Coordinates of C-alpha atoms in Angstrom, one line a residue:
X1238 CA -10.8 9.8 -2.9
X1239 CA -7.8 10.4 -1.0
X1240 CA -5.6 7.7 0.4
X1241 CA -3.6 8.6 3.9
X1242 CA -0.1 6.2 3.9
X1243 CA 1.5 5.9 7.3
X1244 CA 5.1 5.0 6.3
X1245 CA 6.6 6.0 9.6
X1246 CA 8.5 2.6 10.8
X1247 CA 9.0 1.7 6.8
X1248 CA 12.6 2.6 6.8
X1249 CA 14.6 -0.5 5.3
X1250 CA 14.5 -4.3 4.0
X1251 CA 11.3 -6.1 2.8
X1252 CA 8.6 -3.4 4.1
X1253 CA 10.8 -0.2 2.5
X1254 CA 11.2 -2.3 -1.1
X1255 CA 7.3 -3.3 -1.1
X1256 CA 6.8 0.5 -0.6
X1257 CA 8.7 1.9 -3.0
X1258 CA 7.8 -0.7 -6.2
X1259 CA 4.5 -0.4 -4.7
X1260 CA 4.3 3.4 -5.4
X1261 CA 6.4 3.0 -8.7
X1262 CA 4.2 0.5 -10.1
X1263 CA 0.6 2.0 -9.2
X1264 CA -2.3 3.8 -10.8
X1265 CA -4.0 4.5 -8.1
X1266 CA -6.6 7.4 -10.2
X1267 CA -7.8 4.5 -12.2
X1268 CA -9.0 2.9 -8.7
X1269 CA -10.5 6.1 -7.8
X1270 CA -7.4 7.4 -5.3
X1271 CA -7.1 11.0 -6.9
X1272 CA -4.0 12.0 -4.6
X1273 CA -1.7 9.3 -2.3
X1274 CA 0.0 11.0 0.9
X1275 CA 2.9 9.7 2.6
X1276 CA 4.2 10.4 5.8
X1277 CA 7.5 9.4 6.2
X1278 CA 11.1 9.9 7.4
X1279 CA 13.3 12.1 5.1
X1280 CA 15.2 8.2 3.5
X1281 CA 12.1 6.6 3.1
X1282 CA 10.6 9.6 1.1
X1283 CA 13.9 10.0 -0.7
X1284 CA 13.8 7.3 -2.4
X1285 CA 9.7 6.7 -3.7
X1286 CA 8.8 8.0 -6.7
X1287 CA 7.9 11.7 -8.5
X1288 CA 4.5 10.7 -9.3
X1289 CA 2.2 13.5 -10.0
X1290 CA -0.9 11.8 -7.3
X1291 CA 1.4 11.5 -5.0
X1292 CA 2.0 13.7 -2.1
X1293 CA 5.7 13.0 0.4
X1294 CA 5.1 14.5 3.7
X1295 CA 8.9 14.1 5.7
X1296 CA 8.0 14.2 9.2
X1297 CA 11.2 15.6 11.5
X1298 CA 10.3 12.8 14.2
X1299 CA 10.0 9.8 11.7
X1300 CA 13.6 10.2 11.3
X1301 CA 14.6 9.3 15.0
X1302 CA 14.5 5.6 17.0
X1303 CA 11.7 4.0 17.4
X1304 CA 10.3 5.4 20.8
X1305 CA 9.8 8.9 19.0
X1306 CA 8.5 7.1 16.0
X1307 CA 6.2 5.2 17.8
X1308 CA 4.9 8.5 19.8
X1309 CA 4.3 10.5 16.3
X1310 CA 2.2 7.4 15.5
X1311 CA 0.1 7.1 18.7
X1312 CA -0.4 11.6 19.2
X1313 CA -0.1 12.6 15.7
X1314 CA -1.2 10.2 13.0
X1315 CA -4.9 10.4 13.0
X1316 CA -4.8 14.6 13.5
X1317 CA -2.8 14.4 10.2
X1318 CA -4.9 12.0 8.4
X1319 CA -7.8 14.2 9.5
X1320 CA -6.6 17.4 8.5
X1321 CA -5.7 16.1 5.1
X1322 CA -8.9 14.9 4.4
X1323 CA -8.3 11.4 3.7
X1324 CA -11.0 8.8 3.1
X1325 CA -9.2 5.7 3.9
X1326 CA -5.2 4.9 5.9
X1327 CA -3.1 2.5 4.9
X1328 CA -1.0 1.1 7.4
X1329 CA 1.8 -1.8 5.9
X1330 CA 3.6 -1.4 8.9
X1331 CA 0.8 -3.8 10.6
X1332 CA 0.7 -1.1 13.6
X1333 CA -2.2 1.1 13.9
X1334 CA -3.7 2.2 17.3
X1335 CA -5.9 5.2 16.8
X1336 CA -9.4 5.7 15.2
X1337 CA -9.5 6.9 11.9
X1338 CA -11.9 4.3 9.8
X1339 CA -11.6 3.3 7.2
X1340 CA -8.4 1.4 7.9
X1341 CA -6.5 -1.0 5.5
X1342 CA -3.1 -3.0 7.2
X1343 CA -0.6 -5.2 6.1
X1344 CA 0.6 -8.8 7.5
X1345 CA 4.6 -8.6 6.6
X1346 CA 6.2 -10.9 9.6
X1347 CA 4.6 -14.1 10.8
X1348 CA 7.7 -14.2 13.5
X1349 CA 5.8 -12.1 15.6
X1350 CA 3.0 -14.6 16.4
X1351 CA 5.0 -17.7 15.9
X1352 CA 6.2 -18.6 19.2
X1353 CA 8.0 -22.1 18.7
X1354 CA 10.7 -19.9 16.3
X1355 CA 10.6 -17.1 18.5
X1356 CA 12.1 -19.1 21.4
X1357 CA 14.8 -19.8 19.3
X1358 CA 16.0 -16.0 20.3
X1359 CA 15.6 -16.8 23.9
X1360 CA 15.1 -13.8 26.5
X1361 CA 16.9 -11.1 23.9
X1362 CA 15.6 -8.0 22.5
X1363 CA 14.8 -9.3 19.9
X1364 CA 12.0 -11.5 21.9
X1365 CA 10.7 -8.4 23.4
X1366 CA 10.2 -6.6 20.0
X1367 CA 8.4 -9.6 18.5
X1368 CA 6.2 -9.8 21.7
X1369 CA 5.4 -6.3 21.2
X1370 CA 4.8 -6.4 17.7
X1371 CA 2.5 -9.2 18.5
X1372 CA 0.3 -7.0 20.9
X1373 CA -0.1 -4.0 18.5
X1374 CA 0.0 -5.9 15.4
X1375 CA -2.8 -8.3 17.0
X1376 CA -5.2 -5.3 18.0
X1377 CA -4.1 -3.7 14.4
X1378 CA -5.7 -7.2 12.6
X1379 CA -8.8 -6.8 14.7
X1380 CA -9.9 -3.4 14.1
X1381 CA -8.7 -3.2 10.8
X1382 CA -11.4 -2.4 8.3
X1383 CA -9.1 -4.7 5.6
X1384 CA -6.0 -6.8 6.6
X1385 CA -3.5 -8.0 3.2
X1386 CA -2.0 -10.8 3.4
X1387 CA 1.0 -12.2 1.6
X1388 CA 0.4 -15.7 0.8
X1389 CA -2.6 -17.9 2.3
X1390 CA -0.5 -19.2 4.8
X1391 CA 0.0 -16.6 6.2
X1392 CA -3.6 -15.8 6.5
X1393 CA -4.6 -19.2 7.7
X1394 CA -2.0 -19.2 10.3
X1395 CA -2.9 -15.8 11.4
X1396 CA -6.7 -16.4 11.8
X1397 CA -5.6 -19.9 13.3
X1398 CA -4.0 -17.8 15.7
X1399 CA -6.1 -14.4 16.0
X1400 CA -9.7 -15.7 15.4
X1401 CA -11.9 -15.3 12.2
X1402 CA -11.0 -11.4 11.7
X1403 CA -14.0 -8.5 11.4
X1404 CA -12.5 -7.0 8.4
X1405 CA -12.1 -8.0 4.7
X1406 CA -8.8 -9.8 4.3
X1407 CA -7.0 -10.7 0.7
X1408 CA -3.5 -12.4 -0.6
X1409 CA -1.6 -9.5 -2.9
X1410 CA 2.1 -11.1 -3.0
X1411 CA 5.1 -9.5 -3.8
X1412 CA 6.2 -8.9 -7.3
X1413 CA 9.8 -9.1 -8.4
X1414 CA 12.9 -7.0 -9.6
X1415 CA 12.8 -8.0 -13.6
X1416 CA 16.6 -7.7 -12.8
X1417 CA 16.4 -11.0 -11.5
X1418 CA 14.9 -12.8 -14.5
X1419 CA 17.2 -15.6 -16.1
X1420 CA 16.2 -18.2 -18.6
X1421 CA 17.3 -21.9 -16.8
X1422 CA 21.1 -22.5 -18.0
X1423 CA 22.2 -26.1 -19.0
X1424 CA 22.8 -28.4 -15.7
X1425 CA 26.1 -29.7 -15.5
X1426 CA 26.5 -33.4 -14.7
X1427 CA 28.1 -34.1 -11.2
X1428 CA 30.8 -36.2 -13.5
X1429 CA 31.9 -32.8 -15.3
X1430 CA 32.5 -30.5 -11.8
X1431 CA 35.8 -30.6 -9.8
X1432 CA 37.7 -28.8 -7.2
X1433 CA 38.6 -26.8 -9.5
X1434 CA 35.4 -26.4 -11.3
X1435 CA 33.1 -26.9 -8.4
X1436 CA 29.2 -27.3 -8.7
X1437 CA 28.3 -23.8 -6.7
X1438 CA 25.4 -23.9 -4.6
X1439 CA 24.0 -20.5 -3.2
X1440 CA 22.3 -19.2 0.3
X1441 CA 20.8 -15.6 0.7
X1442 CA 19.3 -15.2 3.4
X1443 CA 20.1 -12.7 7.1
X1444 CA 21.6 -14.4 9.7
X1445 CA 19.1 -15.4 12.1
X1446 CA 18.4 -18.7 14.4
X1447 CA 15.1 -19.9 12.2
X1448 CA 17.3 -19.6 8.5
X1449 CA 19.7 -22.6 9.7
X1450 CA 22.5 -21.8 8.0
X1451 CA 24.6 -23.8 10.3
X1452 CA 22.7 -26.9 9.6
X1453 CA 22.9 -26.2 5.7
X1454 CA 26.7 -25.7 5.8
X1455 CA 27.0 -29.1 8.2
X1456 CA 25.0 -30.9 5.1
X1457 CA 27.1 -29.6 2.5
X1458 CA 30.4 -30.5 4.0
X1459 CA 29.1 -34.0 4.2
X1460 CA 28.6 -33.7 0.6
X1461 CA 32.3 -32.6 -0.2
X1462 CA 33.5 -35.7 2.0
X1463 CA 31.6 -38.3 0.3
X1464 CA 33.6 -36.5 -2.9
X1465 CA 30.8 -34.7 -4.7
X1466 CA 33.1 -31.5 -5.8
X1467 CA 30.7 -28.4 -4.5
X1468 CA 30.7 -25.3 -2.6
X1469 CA 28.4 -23.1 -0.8
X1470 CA 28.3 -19.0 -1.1
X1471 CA 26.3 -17.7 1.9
X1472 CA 25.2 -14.3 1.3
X1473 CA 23.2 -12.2 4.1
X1474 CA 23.4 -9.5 6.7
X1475 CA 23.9 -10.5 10.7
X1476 CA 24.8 -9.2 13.4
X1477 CA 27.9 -9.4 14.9
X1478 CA 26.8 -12.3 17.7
X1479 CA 25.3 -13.6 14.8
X1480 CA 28.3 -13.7 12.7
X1481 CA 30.7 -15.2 15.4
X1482 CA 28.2 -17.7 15.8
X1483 CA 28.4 -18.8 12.3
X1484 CA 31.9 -18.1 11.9
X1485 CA 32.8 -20.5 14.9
X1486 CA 30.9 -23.4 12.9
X1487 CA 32.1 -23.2 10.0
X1488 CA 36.0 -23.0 11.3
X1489 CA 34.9 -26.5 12.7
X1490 CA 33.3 -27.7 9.6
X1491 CA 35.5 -26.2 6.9
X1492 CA 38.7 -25.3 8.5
X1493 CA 40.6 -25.0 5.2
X1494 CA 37.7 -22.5 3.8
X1495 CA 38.2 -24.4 0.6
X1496 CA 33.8 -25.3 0.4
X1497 CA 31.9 -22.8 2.5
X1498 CA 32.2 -19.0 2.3
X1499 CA 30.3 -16.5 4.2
X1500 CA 29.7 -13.4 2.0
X1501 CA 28.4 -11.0 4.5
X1502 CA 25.9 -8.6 3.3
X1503 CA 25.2 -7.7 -0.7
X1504 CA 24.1 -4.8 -1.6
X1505 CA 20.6 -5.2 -2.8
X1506 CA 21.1 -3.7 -6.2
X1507 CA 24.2 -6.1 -6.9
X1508 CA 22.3 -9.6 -5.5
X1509 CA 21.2 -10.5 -8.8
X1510 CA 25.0 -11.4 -10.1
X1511 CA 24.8 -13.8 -6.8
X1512 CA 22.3 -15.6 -7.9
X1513 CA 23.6 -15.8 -12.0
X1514 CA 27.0 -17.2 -10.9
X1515 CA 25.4 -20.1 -8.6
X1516 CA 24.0 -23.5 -10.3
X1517 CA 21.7 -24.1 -7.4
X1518 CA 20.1 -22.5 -5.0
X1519 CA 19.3 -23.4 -1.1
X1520 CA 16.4 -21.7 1.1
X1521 CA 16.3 -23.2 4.5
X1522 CA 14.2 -21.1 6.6
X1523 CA 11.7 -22.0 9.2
X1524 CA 9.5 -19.1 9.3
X1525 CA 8.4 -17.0 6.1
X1526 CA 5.3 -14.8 5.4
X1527 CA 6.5 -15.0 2.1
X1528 CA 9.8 -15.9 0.6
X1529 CA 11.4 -12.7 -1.2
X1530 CA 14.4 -14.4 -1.8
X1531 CA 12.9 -17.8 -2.7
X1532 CA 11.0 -16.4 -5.4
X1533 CA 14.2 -14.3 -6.7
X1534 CA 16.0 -17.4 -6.9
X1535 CA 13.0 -19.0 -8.7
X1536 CA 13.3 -15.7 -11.3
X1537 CA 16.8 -16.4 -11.7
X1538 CA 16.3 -20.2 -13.2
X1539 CA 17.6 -22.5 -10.4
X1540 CA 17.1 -25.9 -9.5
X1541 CA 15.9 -25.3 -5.3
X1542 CA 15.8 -27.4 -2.6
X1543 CA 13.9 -25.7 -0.2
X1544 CA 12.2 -25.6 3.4
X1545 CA 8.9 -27.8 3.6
X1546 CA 8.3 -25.6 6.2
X1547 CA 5.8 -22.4 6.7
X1548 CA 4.9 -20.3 3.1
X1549 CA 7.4 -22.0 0.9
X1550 CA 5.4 -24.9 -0.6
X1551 CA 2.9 -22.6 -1.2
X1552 CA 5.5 -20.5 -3.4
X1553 CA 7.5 -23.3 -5.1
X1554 CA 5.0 -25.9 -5.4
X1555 CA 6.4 -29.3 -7.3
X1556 CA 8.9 -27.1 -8.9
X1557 CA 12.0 -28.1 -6.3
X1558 CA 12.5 -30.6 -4.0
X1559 CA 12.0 -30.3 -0.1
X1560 CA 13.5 -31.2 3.2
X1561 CA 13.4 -30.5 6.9
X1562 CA 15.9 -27.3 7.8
X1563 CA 16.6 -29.1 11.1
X1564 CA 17.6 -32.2 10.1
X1565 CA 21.4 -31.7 8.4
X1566 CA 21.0 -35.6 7.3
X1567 CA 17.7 -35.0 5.1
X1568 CA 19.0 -31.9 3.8
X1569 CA 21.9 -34.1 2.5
X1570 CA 19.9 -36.5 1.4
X1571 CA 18.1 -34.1 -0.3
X1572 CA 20.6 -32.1 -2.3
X1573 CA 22.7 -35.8 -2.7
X1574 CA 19.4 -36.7 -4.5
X1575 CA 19.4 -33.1 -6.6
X1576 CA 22.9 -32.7 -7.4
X1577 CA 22.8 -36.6 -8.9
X1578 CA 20.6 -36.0 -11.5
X1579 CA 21.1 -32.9 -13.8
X1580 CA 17.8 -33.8 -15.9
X1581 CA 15.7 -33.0 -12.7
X1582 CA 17.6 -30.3 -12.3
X1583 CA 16.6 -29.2 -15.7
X1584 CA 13.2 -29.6 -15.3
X1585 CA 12.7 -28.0 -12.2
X1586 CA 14.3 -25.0 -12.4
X1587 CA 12.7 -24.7 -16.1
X1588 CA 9.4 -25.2 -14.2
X1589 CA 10.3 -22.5 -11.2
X1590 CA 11.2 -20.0 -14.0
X1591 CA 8.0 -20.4 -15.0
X1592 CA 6.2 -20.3 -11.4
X1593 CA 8.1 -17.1 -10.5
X1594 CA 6.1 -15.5 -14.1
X1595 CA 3.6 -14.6 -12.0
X1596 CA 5.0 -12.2 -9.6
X1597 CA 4.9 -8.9 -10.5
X1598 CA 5.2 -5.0 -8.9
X1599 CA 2.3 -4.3 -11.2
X1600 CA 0.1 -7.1 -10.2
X1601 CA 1.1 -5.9 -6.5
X1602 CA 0.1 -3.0 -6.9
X1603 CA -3.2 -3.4 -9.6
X1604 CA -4.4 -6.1 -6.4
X1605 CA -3.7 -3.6 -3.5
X1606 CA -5.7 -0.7 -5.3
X1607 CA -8.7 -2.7 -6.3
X1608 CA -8.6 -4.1 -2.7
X1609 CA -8.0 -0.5 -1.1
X1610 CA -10.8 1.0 -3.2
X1611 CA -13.1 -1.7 -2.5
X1612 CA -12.7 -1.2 1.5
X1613 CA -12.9 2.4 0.9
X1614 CA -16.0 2.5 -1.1
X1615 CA -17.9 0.4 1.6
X1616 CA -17.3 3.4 3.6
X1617 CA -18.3 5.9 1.0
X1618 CA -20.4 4.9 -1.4
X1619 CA -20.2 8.5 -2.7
X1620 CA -16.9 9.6 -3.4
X1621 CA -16.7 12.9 -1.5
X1622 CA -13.4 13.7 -2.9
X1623 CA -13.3 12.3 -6.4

């Protein structure tokens, strides 16, 4: 069989990672795939891997803005996919409008279809991507032959949202960077940490109004004022309204700079000393499909206090403690309650280490290839290209 990948809005963050360790983990021959095509702009293919199956097709008009991507899609997709004999199309991007069948897609984004945290963006471009997104994502789900999902919120909420969907569905989550992998480290006791010395709490995460940074850096200056010696890294990309935004607050809050620091943006390849320098680690958002960066930190042996909200008890289980993003009291409360006692500590980022075990690129990809194949061979039950 051959597989068809349309790759042409996979250009950077989450979708481009899952994508590449995708591609670099697979064996897609022993699931029947004899040959993999991708159509893609000229960084995307760049950067996946020299596999002998698989087949990079750069595509000029993948490399412009996303009118002209979206046009290639919607005109040229399904000729090419056709002409190239596939038996089945991948889509990850979770847009697909034309008729080639069989057709596998992938939920990334619950923002889309999540309107109370949309609003937060009020009437900004942003709100009319997302609104768009929703539209073509939603008639992706519902004629897709397969839809994967990354954890079973996220399938829950989308069928909560869509209806029961036509197509096969399954949960493949991500795998992780072995980078990232650190054996828990001895919890210093609050006792032991000055101003000097500070206990160093950590928050990755892009700036945008659902991760609550703000509300995060309000409850950890109440911290440092009832005297508990600690400081807060945040590391992320934003834009720049984004970045004033947060800059203004935390002038207010912290006007000495002496807890809070605002990192900017880390290059991928260099986040994991982020995460080994910090004792603790934060993840407040509202809004996840998944949690990258929460199961990163759980690699990395941290104690977390985390979200209750959306996918992340479903990653974390009873190995950290939870609180409500909005509330800047309970997140004190919370981390008051964490930072306090260094045997908890211990024991949960001991039992995250070992939660975050079983997330793997190869399990990715060993999931999405017996899933793929099994879609496929319901449409060919005789392999007319093995």
């Amino acid at each position: 069989m051959i597989l068809g990948i349309d790759a042409a809005n996979i250009r950077a963050g989450g979708g481009l990672t899952h994508l590449v360790e995708l591609l670099a983990a697979a064996d897609p021959v022993s699931h029947g795939f004899t040959r993999v095509i991708v159509w893609s702009g000229r960084q995307t293919a760049s950067l996946l891997p020299a596999r002998p199956w698989l087949d990079v097709r750069h595509v000029p008009m993948l490399d412009r803005a996303l009118p002209f991507r979206t046009v290639w899609q919607v005109t040229e997709l399904t000729r090419v996919v056709q002409a190239a004999e596939c038996d089945m199309l991948f889509s990850p991007g979770g847009s697909y409008t034309g008729r080639f069948r069989p057709m596998v897609t992938f939920n990334q984004n619950l923002l889309p279809f999540e309107w109370a945290e949309l609003r937060r963006f009020g009437w900004s471009p942003m709100t009319l991507k997302m609104l768009l997104l929703a539209r073509t994502q939603s008639r992706t789900f519902r004629q897709a032959d397969g839809v994967i999902f990354l954890t079973e919120h996220a399938r829950a909420f989308i069928s909560a949202t869509l209806g029961v969907l036509p197509g096969k569905a399954a949960v493949v989550p991500h795998g992780l960077d072995p980078r990232f992998a650190a054996a828990p480290r001895p919890q210093r006791a609050m006792r032991d940490c000055s101003p000097e010395q500070p206990f160093r709490l950590l928050y990755v995460s892009a700036l945008l109004p659902y991760k609550h940074q703000a509300v995060v850096a309000d409850a950890v200056m109440r911290l440092r004022r009832q005297g508990r010696a600690v400081t807060l890294d945040l590391v992320g990309p934003g834009s720049p309204g984004e970045v004033a935004k947060l800059t203004t607050v935390l002038r207010r809050l912290d006007p000495a700079g002496t807890t809070i620091r605002y990192l900017g943006p880390v290059d991928y390849a260099h986040l994991h000393r982020h995460y080994a320098e910090a004792e603790a680690f934060i993840f407040a958002s509202s809004c996840e499909s998944f949690g990258q960066i929460l199961t990163e930190a759980m690699s990395a042996g941290l104690p977390i206090a985390c979200s209750r909200r959306s996918a992340m008890p479903e990653l974390l289980g009873e190995a950290g403690v939870y609180f409500d993003p909005e509330d800047a009291a309970d997140i004190e409360a919370t981390l008051a309650a964490l930072l306090d006692d260094p045997d908890r500590r211990a024991a949960l980022a001991n039992a995250a280490y070992r939660e975050a075990a079983a997330y793997s690129w190869t399990r990715c990809a060993t999931e999405t290839f017996a899933f793929l194949a099994t879609v496929a061979r319901d449409h060919h039950p005789v392999d007319g290209h093995a």
